[in-house]
PDB file of C-alpha atoms in Angstrom:
ATOM      1  CA  MET A   1     -10.351   7.415  32.271  1.00  0.00           C
ATOM      2  CA  GLY A   2     -10.276   3.777  33.382  1.00  0.00           C
ATOM      3  CA  THR A   3     -12.704   1.048  34.255  1.00  0.00           C
ATOM      4  CA  ASN A   4     -13.733   0.103  37.765  1.00  0.00           C
ATOM      5  CA  SER A   5     -13.208  -3.461  38.969  1.00  0.00           C
ATOM      6  CA  GLU A   6     -16.796  -4.553  38.201  1.00  0.00           C
ATOM      7  CA  ASP A   7     -16.588  -3.065  34.699  1.00  0.00           C
ATOM      8  CA  GLY A   8     -13.279  -4.870  34.218  1.00  0.00           C
ATOM      9  CA  ARG A   9     -14.800  -8.201  35.250  1.00  0.00           C
ATOM     10  CA  VAL A  10     -17.749  -7.686  32.905  1.00  0.00           C
ATOM     11  CA  ILE A  11     -15.555  -6.828  29.920  1.00  0.00           C
ATOM     12  CA  ARG A  12     -13.245  -9.794  30.628  1.00  0.00           C
ATOM     13  CA  ARG A  13     -16.225 -12.196  30.775  1.00  0.00           C
ATOM     14  CA  GLU A  14     -17.580 -10.719  27.552  1.00  0.00           C
ATOM     15  CA  ALA A  15     -14.147 -11.044  25.910  1.00  0.00           C
ATOM     16  CA  GLU A  16     -14.019 -14.706  26.938  1.00  0.00           C
ATOM     17  CA  ARG A  17     -17.440 -15.340  25.424  1.00  0.00           C
ATOM     18  CA  VAL A  18     -16.713 -13.490  22.160  1.00  0.00           C
ATOM     19  CA  ALA A  19     -13.277 -15.069  21.639  1.00  0.00           C
ATOM     20  CA  ASN A  20     -14.636 -18.561  22.256  1.00  0.00           C
ATOM     21  CA  GLU A  21     -17.675 -18.001  20.035  1.00  0.00           C
ATOM     22  CA  VAL A  22     -15.372 -16.951  17.193  1.00  0.00           C
ATOM     23  CA  ALA A  23     -13.077 -19.935  17.876  1.00  0.00           C
ATOM     24  CA  GLN A  24     -16.031 -22.330  17.738  1.00  0.00           C
ATOM     25  CA  GLY A  25     -17.630 -20.781  14.647  1.00  0.00           C
ATOM     26  CA  LEU A  26     -20.646 -19.461  16.564  1.00  0.00           C
ATOM     27  CA  ARG A  27     -19.715 -15.890  15.660  1.00  0.00           C
ATOM     28  CA  THR A  28     -17.777 -14.562  12.681  1.00  0.00           C
ATOM     29  CA  LEU A  29     -14.478 -12.764  13.079  1.00  0.00           C
ATOM     30  CA  ASP A  30     -16.111  -9.682  11.566  1.00  0.00           C
ATOM     31  CA  ASP A  31     -18.894  -9.805  14.200  1.00  0.00           C
ATOM     32  CA  GLY A  32     -16.288 -10.145  16.941  1.00  0.00           C
ATOM     33  CA  THR A  33     -14.344  -7.238  15.469  1.00  0.00           C
ATOM     34  CA  ALA A  34     -17.494  -5.084  15.389  1.00  0.00           C
ATOM     35  CA  TRP A  35     -18.023  -5.860  19.079  1.00  0.00           C
ATOM     36  CA  PHE A  36     -14.381  -4.908  19.794  1.00  0.00           C
ATOM     37  CA  CYS A  37     -14.655  -1.651  17.817  1.00  0.00           C
ATOM     38  CA  ALA A  38     -17.624  -0.549  19.947  1.00  0.00           C
ATOM     39  CA  LEU A  39     -15.489  -0.642  23.107  1.00  0.00           C
ATOM     40  CA  SER A  40     -13.715   2.309  24.678  1.00  0.00           C
ATOM     41  CA  PRO A  41      -9.931   2.559  24.219  1.00  0.00           C
ATOM     42  CA  VAL A  42      -9.352   1.379  27.804  1.00  0.00           C
ATOM     43  CA  GLU A  43     -11.718  -1.570  27.354  1.00  0.00           C
ATOM     44  CA  ARG A  44      -9.919  -2.508  24.139  1.00  0.00           C
ATOM     45  CA  GLN A  45      -6.645  -2.733  26.042  1.00  0.00           C
ATOM     46  CA  VAL A  46      -8.266  -4.953  28.676  1.00  0.00           C
ATOM     47  CA  VAL A  47      -9.632  -7.227  25.932  1.00  0.00           C
ATOM     48  CA  LEU A  48      -6.264  -7.442  24.165  1.00  0.00           C
ATOM     49  CA  GLN A  49      -4.580  -8.489  27.409  1.00  0.00           C
ATOM     50  CA  GLU A  50      -7.318 -11.026  28.081  1.00  0.00           C
ATOM     51  CA  VAL A  51      -7.295 -12.605  24.610  1.00  0.00           C
ATOM     52  CA  ALA A  52      -3.480 -12.717  24.607  1.00  0.00           C
ATOM     53  CA  GLY A  53      -3.794 -14.724  27.831  1.00  0.00           C
ATOM     54  CA  TYR A  54      -6.177 -17.165  26.129  1.00  0.00           C
ATOM     55  CA  ALA A  55      -3.696 -17.586  23.292  1.00  0.00           C
ATOM     56  CA  MET A  56      -0.937 -18.330  25.804  1.00  0.00           C
ATOM     57  CA  GLN A  57      -3.150 -20.861  27.626  1.00  0.00           C
ATOM     58  CA  ALA A  58      -3.884 -22.561  24.287  1.00  0.00           C
ATOM     59  CA  HIS A  59      -0.096 -22.986  23.853  1.00  0.00           C
ATOM     60  CA  ILE A  60       0.086 -21.331  20.445  1.00  0.00           C
ATOM     61  CA  THR A  61       2.932 -22.269  18.169  1.00  0.00           C
ATOM     62  CA  ALA A  62       4.603 -20.325  15.359  1.00  0.00           C
ATOM     63  CA  THR A  63       2.624 -22.542  12.953  1.00  0.00           C
ATOM     64  CA  ASP A  64      -0.618 -21.525  14.713  1.00  0.00           C
ATOM     65  CA  GLY A  65       0.528 -17.916  14.413  1.00  0.00           C
ATOM     66  CA  ARG A  66       1.025 -18.135  10.659  1.00  0.00           C
ATOM     67  CA  ALA A  67      -2.306 -19.925  10.134  1.00  0.00           C
ATOM     68  CA  GLY A  68      -4.113 -17.406  12.334  1.00  0.00           C
ATOM     69  CA  VAL A  69      -2.573 -14.429  10.567  1.00  0.00           C
ATOM     70  CA  ALA A  70      -3.696 -15.892   7.233  1.00  0.00           C
ATOM     71  CA  ARG A  71      -7.264 -16.128   8.616  1.00  0.00           C
ATOM     72  CA  SER A  72      -7.228 -12.694  10.209  1.00  0.00           C
ATOM     73  CA  GLY A  73      -7.115 -10.594   7.067  1.00  0.00           C
ATOM     74  CA  VAL A  74      -4.211  -8.630   8.559  1.00  0.00           C
ATOM     75  CA  LYS A  75      -1.027  -8.247   6.517  1.00  0.00           C
ATOM     76  CA  PRO A  76       1.761 -10.598   7.633  1.00  0.00           C
ATOM     77  CA  THR A  77       4.060  -7.566   7.939  1.00  0.00           C
ATOM     78  CA  ALA A  78       1.818  -5.705  10.412  1.00  0.00           C
ATOM     79  CA  ASN A  79       3.241  -5.445  13.937  1.00  0.00           C
ATOM     80  CA  PRO A  80       0.680  -7.788  15.575  1.00  0.00           C
ATOM     81  CA  SER A  81       1.265 -10.410  12.857  1.00  0.00           C
ATOM     82  CA  VAL A  82       5.027 -10.292  13.272  1.00  0.00           C
ATOM     83  CA  MET A  83       4.748 -10.440  17.072  1.00  0.00           C
ATOM     84  CA  ILE A  84       2.526 -13.526  17.116  1.00  0.00           C
ATOM     85  CA  CYS A  85       4.612 -15.424  14.555  1.00  0.00           C
ATOM     86  CA  MET A  86       7.876 -15.103  16.473  1.00  0.00           C
ATOM     87  CA  ASP A  87       9.209 -18.182  18.193  1.00  0.00           C
ATOM     88  CA  PRO A  88       8.322 -17.827  20.997  1.00  0.00           C
ATOM     89  CA  PRO A  89       5.444 -15.419  20.283  1.00  0.00           C
ATOM     90  CA  ARG A  90       5.724 -11.891  21.643  1.00  0.00           C
ATOM     91  CA  TYR A  91       2.874 -10.415  23.622  1.00  0.00           C
ATOM     92  CA  GLY A  92       2.230  -6.856  24.748  1.00  0.00           C
ATOM     93  CA  PHE A  93      -0.500  -6.159  22.188  1.00  0.00           C
ATOM     94  CA  ALA A  94      -2.266  -3.705  24.509  1.00  0.00           C
ATOM     95  CA  ALA A  95       0.885  -1.561  24.439  1.00  0.00           C
ATOM     96  CA  LEU A  96       0.727  -1.173  20.653  1.00  0.00           C
ATOM     97  CA  PRO A  97      -0.454   2.206  19.341  1.00  0.00           C
ATOM     98  CA  ALA A  98      -4.256   2.526  19.446  1.00  0.00           C
ATOM     99  CA  ASP A  99      -4.466   2.515  15.647  1.00  0.00           C
ATOM    100  CA  GLU A 100      -3.132  -1.080  15.694  1.00  0.00           C
ATOM    101  CA  HIS A 101      -5.569  -2.447  18.275  1.00  0.00           C
ATOM    102  CA  VAL A 102      -8.157  -3.693  15.767  1.00  0.00           C
ATOM    103  CA  LYS A 103      -5.446  -5.517  13.814  1.00  0.00           C
ATOM    104  CA  ALA A 104      -4.117  -6.963  17.072  1.00  0.00           C
ATOM    105  CA  PHE A 105      -7.595  -8.173  18.063  1.00  0.00           C
ATOM    106  CA  ARG A 106      -8.159  -9.853  14.699  1.00  0.00           C
ATOM    107  CA  VAL A 107      -4.752 -11.557  14.842  1.00  0.00           C
ATOM    108  CA  LEU A 108      -5.110 -12.696  18.461  1.00  0.00           C
ATOM    109  CA  VAL A 109      -8.618 -14.094  18.059  1.00  0.00           C
ATOM    110  CA  SER A 110      -7.678 -15.826  14.800  1.00  0.00           C
ATOM    111  CA  VAL A 111      -4.566 -17.418  16.279  1.00  0.00           C
ATOM    112  CA  PHE A 112      -6.483 -18.396  19.402  1.00  0.00           C
ATOM    113  CA  SER A 113      -9.098 -20.017  17.133  1.00  0.00           C
ATOM    114  CA  VAL A 114      -6.460 -22.131  15.408  1.00  0.00           C
ATOM    115  CA  ALA A 115      -4.759 -23.233  18.631  1.00  0.00           C
ATOM    116  CA  ASP A 116      -7.972 -23.788  20.576  1.00  0.00           C
ATOM    117  CA  THR A 117      -9.474 -25.861  17.753  1.00  0.00           C
ATOM    118  CA  ARG A 118      -6.350 -28.021  17.741  1.00  0.00           C
ATOM    119  CA  ARG A 119      -6.608 -28.499  21.502  1.00  0.00           C
ATOM    120  CA  ARG A 120     -10.342 -29.285  21.382  1.00  0.00           C
ATOM    121  CA  GLN A 121      -9.642 -31.934  18.729  1.00  0.00           C
ATOM    122  CA  THR A 122      -6.792 -33.535  20.686  1.00  0.00           C
ATOM    123  CA  TYR A 123      -6.686 -32.945  24.452  1.00  0.00           C
ATOM    124  CA  CYS A 124     -10.400 -32.342  24.985  1.00  0.00           C
ATOM    125  CA  LYS A 125     -11.855 -34.678  22.384  1.00  0.00           C
ATOM    126  CA  ASP A 126     -14.940 -36.484  23.731  1.00  0.00           C
ATOM    127  CA  THR A 127     -14.014 -35.786  27.363  1.00  0.00           C
ATOM    128  CA  CYS A 128     -14.041 -32.010  27.673  1.00  0.00           C
ATOM    129  CA  GLY A 129     -15.617 -30.484  30.728  1.00  0.00           C
ATOM    130  CA  HIS A 130     -14.457 -26.929  30.035  1.00  0.00           C
ATOM    131  CA  ALA A 131     -17.542 -24.690  29.963  1.00  0.00           C
ATOM    132  CA  TRP A 132     -15.901 -22.447  27.344  1.00  0.00           C
ATOM    133  CA  HIS A 133     -15.473 -25.428  24.991  1.00  0.00           C
ATOM    134  CA  ASN A 134     -19.151 -26.314  25.214  1.00  0.00           C
ATOM    135  CA  LEU A 135     -20.931 -23.107  24.254  1.00  0.00           C
ATOM    136  CA  LEU A 136     -24.431 -23.253  22.839  1.00  0.00           C
ATOM    137  CA  PRO A 137     -25.356 -21.352  19.678  1.00  0.00           C
ATOM    138  CA  PRO A 138     -27.146 -18.040  20.453  1.00  0.00           C
ATOM    139  CA  GLY A 139     -30.619 -19.475  19.652  1.00  0.00           C
ATOM    140  CA  GLU A 140     -30.127 -22.417  22.024  1.00  0.00           C
ATOM    141  CA  ARG A 141     -28.986 -20.525  25.125  1.00  0.00           C
ATOM    142  CA  PRO A 142     -31.233 -20.606  28.230  1.00  0.00           C
TER     143      PRO A 142
END
């Protein structure tokens, strides 16, 4: 069972929102993980691919990987932790066994948070026009 193209677009947009809300402290990692756990196995794979892409776009480093793993609550020896801390990082999280997908999500979002925060504080400081860097808290959304 797969997702149709509209379902895929919806889940990718939702993944973008959730990952960025966690990165900006508008949502906790546990809340993001609960959202992820409610998805179907196919949707989880789509989200893992999407969030891995965000991590790549944020130009994660091995240092970001280690800091993100420490935040994630996932053991440093778990497959997703080892993959993200390699230099260069390894991707392919969606191909991990299904029982590792939650760990992979926590690691990816945590590492993305570290790298994206660094980028918002350097490259985008005071001049950012990226919509995903300017999210409003849930109570302030139109």
